[in-house]
Tab-separated table of C-alpha atoms and ligand atoms in Angstrom:
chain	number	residue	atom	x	y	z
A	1	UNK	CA	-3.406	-20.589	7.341
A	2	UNK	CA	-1.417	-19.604	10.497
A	3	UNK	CA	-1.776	-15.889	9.989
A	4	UNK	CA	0.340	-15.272	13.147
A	5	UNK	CA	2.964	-17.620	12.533
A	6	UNK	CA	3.602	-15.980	8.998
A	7	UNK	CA	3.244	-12.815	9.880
A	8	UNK	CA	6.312	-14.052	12.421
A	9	UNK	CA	8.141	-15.798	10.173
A	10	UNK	CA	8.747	-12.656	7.608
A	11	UNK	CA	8.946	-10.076	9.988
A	12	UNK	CA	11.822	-11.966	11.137
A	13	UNK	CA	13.612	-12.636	7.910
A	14	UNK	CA	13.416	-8.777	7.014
A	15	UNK	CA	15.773	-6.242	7.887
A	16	UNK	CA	14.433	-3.303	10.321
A	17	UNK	CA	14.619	-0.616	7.515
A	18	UNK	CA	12.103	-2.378	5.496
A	19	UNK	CA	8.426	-1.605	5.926
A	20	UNK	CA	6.074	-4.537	5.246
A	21	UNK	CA	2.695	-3.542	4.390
A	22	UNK	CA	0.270	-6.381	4.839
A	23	UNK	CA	-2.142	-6.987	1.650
A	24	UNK	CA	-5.282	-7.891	3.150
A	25	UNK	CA	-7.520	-7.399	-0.386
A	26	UNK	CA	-10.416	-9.682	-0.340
A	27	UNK	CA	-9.480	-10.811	3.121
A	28	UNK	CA	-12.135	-10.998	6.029
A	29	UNK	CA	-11.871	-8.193	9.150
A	30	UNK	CA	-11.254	-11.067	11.055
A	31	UNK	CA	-8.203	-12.120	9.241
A	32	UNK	CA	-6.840	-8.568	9.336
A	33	UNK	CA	-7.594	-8.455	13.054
A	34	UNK	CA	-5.326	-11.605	13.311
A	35	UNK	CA	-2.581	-9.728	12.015
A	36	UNK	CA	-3.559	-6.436	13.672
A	37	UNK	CA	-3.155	-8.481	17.030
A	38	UNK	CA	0.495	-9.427	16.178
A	39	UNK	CA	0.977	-5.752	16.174
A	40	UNK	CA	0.957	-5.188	12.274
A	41	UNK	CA	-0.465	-1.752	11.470
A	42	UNK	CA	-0.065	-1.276	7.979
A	43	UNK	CA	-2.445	-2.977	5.682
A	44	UNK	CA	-2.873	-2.298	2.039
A	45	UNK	CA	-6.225	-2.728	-0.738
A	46	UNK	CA	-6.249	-2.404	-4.149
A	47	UNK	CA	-9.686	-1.774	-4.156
A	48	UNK	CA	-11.531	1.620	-3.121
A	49	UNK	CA	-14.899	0.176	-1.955
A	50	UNK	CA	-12.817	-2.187	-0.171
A	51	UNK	CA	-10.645	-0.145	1.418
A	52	UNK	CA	-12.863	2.045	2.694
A	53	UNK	CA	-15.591	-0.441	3.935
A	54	UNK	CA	-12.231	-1.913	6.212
A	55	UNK	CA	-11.228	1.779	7.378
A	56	UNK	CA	-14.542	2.041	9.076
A	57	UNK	CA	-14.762	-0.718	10.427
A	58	UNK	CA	-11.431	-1.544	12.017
A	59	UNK	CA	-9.663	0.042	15.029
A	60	UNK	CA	-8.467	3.337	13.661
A	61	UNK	CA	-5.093	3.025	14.279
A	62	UNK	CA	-4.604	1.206	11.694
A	63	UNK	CA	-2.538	3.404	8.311
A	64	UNK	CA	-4.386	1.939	5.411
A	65	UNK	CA	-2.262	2.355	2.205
A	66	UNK	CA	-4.005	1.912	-1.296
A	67	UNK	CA	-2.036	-0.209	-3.253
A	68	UNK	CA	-3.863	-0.776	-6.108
A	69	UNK	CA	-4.678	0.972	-9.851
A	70	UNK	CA	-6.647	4.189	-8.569
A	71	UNK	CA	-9.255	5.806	-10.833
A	72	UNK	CA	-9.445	10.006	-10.210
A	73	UNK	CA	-13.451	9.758	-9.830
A	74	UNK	CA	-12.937	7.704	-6.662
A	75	UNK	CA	-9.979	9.544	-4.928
A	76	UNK	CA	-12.646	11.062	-3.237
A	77	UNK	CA	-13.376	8.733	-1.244
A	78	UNK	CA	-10.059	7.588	0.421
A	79	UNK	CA	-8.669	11.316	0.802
A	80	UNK	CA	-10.374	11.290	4.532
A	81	UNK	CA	-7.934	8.778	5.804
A	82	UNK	CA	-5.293	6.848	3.826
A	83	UNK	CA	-1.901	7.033	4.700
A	84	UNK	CA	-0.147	6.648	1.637
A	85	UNK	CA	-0.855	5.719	-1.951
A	86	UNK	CA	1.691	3.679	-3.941
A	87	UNK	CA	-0.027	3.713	-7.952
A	88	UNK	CA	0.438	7.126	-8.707
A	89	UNK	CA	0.620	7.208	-12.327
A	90	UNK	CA	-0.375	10.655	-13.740
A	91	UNK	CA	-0.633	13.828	-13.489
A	92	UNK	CA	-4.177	13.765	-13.993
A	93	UNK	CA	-5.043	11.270	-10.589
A	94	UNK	CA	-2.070	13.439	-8.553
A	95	UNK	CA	-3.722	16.729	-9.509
A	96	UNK	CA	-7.439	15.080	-7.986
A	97	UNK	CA	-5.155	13.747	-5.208
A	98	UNK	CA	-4.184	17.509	-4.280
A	99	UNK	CA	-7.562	19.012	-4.490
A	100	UNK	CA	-9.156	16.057	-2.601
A	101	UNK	CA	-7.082	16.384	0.226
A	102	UNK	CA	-7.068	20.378	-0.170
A	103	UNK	CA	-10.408	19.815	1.005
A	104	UNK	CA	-9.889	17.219	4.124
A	105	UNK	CA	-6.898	19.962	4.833
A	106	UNK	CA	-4.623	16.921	4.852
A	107	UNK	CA	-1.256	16.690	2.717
A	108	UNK	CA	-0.858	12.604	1.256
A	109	UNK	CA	1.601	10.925	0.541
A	110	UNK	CA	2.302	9.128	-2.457
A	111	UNK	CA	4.540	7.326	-4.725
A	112	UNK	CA	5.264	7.463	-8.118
A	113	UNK	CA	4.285	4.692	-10.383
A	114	UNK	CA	7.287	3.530	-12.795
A	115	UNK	CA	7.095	0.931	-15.059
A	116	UNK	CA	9.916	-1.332	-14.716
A	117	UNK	CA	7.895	-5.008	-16.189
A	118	UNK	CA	7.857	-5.953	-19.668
A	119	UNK	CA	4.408	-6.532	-20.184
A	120	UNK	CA	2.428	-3.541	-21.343
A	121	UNK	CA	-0.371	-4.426	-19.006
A	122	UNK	CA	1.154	-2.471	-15.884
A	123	UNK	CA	0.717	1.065	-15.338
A	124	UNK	CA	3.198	3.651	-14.298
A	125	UNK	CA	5.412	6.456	-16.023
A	126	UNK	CA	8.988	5.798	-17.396
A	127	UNK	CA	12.391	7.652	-16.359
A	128	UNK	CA	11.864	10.533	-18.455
A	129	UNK	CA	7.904	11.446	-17.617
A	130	UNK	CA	8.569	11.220	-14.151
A	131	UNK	CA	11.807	14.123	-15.086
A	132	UNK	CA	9.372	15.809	-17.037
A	133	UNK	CA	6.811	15.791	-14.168
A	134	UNK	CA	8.868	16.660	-11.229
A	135	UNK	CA	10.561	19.584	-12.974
A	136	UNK	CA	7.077	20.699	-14.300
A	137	UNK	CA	5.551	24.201	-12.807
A	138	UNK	CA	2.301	22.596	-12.239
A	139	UNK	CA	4.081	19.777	-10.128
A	140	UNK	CA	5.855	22.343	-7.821
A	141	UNK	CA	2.032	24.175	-7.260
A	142	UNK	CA	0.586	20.944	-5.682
A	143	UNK	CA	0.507	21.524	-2.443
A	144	UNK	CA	-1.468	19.171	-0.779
A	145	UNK	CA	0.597	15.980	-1.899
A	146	UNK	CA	3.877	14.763	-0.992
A	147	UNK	CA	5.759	12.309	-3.218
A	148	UNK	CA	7.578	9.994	-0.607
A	149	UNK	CA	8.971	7.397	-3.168
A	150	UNK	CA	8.620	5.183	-6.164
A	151	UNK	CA	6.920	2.044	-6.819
A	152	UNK	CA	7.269	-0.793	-9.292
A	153	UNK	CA	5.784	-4.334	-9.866
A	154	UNK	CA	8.221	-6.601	-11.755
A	155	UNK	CA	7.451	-8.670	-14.622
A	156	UNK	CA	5.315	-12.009	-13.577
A	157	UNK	CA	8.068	-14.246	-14.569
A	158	UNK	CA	10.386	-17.199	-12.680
A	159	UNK	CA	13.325	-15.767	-13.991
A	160	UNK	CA	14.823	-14.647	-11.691
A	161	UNK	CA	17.431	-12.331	-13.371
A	162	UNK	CA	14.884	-10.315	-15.415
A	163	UNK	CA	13.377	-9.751	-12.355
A	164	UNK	CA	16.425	-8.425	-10.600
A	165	UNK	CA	17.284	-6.238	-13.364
A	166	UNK	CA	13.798	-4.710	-13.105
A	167	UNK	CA	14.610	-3.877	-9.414
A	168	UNK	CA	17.925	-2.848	-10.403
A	169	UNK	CA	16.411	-0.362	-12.690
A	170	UNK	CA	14.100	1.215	-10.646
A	171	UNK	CA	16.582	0.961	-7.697
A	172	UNK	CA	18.787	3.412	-9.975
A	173	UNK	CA	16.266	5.806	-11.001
A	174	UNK	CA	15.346	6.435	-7.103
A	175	UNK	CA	18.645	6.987	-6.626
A	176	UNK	CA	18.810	9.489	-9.224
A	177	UNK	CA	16.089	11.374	-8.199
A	178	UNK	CA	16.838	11.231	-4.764
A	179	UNK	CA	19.791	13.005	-5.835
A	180	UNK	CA	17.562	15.880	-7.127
A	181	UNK	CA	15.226	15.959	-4.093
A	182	UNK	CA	17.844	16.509	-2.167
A	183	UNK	CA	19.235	19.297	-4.500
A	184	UNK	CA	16.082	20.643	-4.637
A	185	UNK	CA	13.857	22.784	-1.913
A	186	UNK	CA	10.605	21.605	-3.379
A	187	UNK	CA	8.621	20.297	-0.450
A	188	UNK	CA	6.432	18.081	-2.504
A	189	UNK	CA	9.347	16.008	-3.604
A	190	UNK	CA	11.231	14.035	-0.848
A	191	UNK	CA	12.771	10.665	-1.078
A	192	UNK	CA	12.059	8.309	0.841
A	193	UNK	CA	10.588	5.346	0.185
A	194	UNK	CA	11.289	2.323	-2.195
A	195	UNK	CA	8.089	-0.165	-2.673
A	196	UNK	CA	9.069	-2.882	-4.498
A	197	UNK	CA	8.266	-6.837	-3.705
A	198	UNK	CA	5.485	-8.727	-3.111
A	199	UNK	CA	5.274	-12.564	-1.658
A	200	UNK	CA	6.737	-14.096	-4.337
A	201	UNK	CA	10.462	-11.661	-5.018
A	202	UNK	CA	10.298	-9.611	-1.808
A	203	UNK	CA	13.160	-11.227	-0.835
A	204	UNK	CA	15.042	-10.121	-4.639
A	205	UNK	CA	13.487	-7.158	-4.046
A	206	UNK	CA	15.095	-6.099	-0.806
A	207	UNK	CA	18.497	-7.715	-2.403
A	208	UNK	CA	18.479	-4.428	-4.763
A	209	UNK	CA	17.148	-1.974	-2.419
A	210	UNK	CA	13.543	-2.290	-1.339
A	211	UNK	CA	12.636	-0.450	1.723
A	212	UNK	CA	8.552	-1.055	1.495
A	213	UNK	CA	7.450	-4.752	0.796
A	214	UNK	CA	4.186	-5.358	0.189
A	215	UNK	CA	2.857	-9.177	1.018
A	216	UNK	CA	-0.519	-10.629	0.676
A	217	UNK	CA	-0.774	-14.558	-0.593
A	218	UNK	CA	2.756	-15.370	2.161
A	219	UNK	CA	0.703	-13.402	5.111
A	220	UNK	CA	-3.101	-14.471	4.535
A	221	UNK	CA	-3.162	-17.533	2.346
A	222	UNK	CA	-3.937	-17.479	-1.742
A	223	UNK	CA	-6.952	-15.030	-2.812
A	224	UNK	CA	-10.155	-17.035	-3.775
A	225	UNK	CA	-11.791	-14.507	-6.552
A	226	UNK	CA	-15.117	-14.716	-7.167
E	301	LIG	C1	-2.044	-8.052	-4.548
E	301	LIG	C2	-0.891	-7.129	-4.596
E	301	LIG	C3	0.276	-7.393	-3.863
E	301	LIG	C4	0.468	-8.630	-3.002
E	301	LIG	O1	0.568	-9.779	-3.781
E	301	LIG	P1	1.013	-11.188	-3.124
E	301	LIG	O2	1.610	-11.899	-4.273
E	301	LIG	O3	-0.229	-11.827	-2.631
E	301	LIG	O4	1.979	-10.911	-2.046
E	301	LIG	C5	1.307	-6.468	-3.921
E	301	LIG	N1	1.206	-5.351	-4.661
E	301	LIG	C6	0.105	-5.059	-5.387
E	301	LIG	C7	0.075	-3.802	-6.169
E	301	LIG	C8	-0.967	-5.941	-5.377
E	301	LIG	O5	-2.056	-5.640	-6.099
């Protein structure tokens, strides 16, 4: 696995809007230094023991993002340090979020969770929770979290339409609610950021809209789980 060269390779097929965070889960510190050499700075785990075991052990410039399913007893232990986390996906985890980083007097930033696949397996809120949430009293009190964006993992499928029209679909609800976050004055609500694709539709992905990629298995080689 040519780490560098792929690393290369995407960077240069992706437009300069899009951020590509580097999935680096079960991936050695010497791995992730290969890419950290190329200049990458973003890496993202799925896994908190993980994640955390790499954050203190790797230059500290690096902006770890936790990409993964994130359980509210363990927020705790990220709220120190990570830059942003992309599975937000109830109330419950964002109101832990708040008071862990209350507490680290940090704000973090976070997206929303949607579910866009058609398998039941993936987590995330549809268009009319997140409505719900974001007009919610107890949404505007959160002080110490920022909601920076959506994210959405399409259905594991080579169809390539379905998958498009997954995209498409969250692509529209981000518009829509970047419409009210604009609207709005709420300073826990502000637009930005679009993660959708991963190694095998980033390129879909950024067809209908994506501004934040995230890549493992096209960066580092497949994952060997044991
Ligand atoms: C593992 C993972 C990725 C990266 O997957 P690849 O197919 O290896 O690029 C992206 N997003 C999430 C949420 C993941 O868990």
């Amino acid at each position: 696995m040519n780490i560098t060269k792929n690393l290369q390779q995407i960077k240069a097929s992706i437009p300069e809007h899009v951020t590509l965070v580097a999935v680096s889960k079960t991936k050695s510190n010497e791995a992730i230094l290969e890419a950290y050499q190329t200049g990458q700075r973003i890496f993202g785990e799925n896994k908190v023991q993980e994640l955390t075991e790499k954050y203190e052990s790797l230059p500290k410039d690096i902006e770890w993002h936790m990409i993964g399913h994130l359980q509210s007893n363990k927020v705790k232990y990220i709220a120190p340090f990570v830059s942003l986390i992309h599975g937000v996906d109830s109330f419950k985890l964002l109101k832990e979020i708040n008071k862990r980083a209350a507490q680290n007097e940090r704000v973090i930033n976070c997206l929303l969770q949607i579910h866009i696949a058609e398998e039941d397996t993936k987590f995330g809120f549809d268009e009319k929770e997140v409505i719900e949430l974001i007009k919610s009293e107890a949404f505007q009190d959160l002080k110490n979290i920022k909601i920076v964006g959506l994210m959405g993992m399409a259905t594991f499928t080579d169809d390539e339409n379905q998958i498009r029209k997954e995209f498409k679909g969250l692509k529209n609800l981000f518009d829509k609610l970047l419409t009210l976050s604009t609207q709005g004055t709420l300073s826990t609500f502000k637009l930005s950021t679009l993660s959708m694709g991963m190694s095998g539709d980033y390129q879909l992905a950024i067809e209908e809209g994506s501004t934040m990629i995230r890549v493992g298995s096209s960066i580092f080689g497949e994952r060997n789980y044991h």
